[in-house]
Amino acid sequence: MLIAKTIAEVRAAVAKLRSEGKCIGLVPTMGALHEGHLSLVQAAKAHCSAVVATIFVNPAQFAPGEDFAKYPRTFEADCAALEREGVDVVFAPEAEEMYPPGATTVVEVDPIQDRLDGRSRPGHFRGVATVVAKLFNIVEPNHAFFGQKDAAQVAVLRRMVRDLNFNLELVVCPTVREPDGLAMSSRNRYLSAEERQSALVLSRALRRVADRIAAGVVDSAELIDTGLAVMAEEPEIRLDYFSIVDPETLEDVDDVSEGALIAVAAVVGPARLIDNVVIAPL
Ligand code: AMP
């Protein structure tokens, strides 16, 4: 497995793979890898004959006061895990390589970038879209793999790929959970044992709402009330949103009969956590 630190190195490695007729799968990450990330690598291995994973804690997607400085960095363990999964190339640039002095061009995905997490994290999706566009231009993958866990990110990136004509297919992989339902996240490391227990309320609220939909309830207001009631079982966590939206536009929908994304975000101790379920058209 080659570890490339520069754009020139990763481009040379990808050019060689392509000259061998390989189909390239890209898995962008910020490292601190867990089974959720590795499921994307496994999907990429299944779809593509070569896999490039990236590890880059992207400063542009963190607002001042967010957890950029303390975001977990476990580079050696990450590389060992990626090597075990059979990744061909890891691209792990320094911030200066991605953003040399004077780099000012950004990608704005209006108005989706300001919905859900974008509303509470202004500028976050501009940072995400910009770095992912750069990674697409650097690696030129045939397929790029993202997790459904970050549903708003998926909506932003789908729209970007469509609007800017990126010549690749986005593949969205299901959310990987701990046995007790907690969605895996690098930020789960921030939680104490007690906070981790409280954090289960996110998946519990989503499950309860999904159960009500299965029982025939379609009205969003009623379903949101159910979700909020479950979230209130853990009064010490701070709810950011509990929303029922169109998965493509992230706009609120009045009922779920044509399919919907049910998404929740909450601050649990030091961690801002998100989770969601997708409801298929009834
Ligand atoms: P991150 O390192 O948090 O930027 O995540 C990198 C990629 O892994 C993104 O596409 C995430 O959506 C995906 N991912 C993170 N957690 C999970 C999970 N629990 N299940 C599936 N994919 C995930």
XYZ file of C-alpha atoms and ligand atoms in Angstrom, residues 28-31 34 36-37 39-40 61 71 145-150 153 173-177 183-186, ligand 1:
50
model
C -12.624 10.076 1.483
C -12.236 10.097 5.282
C -10.916 12.230 8.106
C -9.233 9.198 9.708
C -13.957 2.562 12.541
C -18.281 2.420 9.276
C -15.322 3.708 7.277
C -17.529 -0.754 5.204
C -17.009 1.953 2.560
C -15.161 22.293 7.248
C -10.337 15.750 16.376
C -18.071 6.047 -1.627
C -19.867 7.924 1.161
C -21.859 6.885 4.209
C -25.607 7.364 4.604
C -24.829 8.298 8.215
C -23.984 11.795 6.893
C -23.505 15.556 3.168
C -23.402 2.869 1.833
C -25.654 2.040 4.810
C -24.956 3.333 8.303
C -22.926 0.895 10.395
C -24.061 0.709 14.030
C -24.279 4.893 14.832
C -20.518 4.525 14.622
C -18.690 7.853 14.603
C -15.160 9.019 15.215
P -15.574 11.081 8.269
O -14.227 10.475 8.517
O -16.398 11.251 9.498
O -15.504 12.310 7.393
O -16.373 10.009 7.412
C -15.859 9.523 6.207
C -16.913 8.735 5.498
O -17.319 7.637 6.319
C -18.174 9.560 5.207
O -18.660 9.237 3.914
C -19.115 9.115 6.279
O -20.473 9.243 5.919
C -18.728 7.649 6.419
N -19.151 7.126 7.715
C -18.893 7.635 8.949
N -19.506 6.914 9.901
C -20.188 5.938 9.268
C -21.030 4.859 9.704
N -21.295 4.656 10.982
N -21.555 4.044 8.755
C -21.301 4.251 7.439
N -20.502 5.235 6.965
C -19.960 6.062 7.863
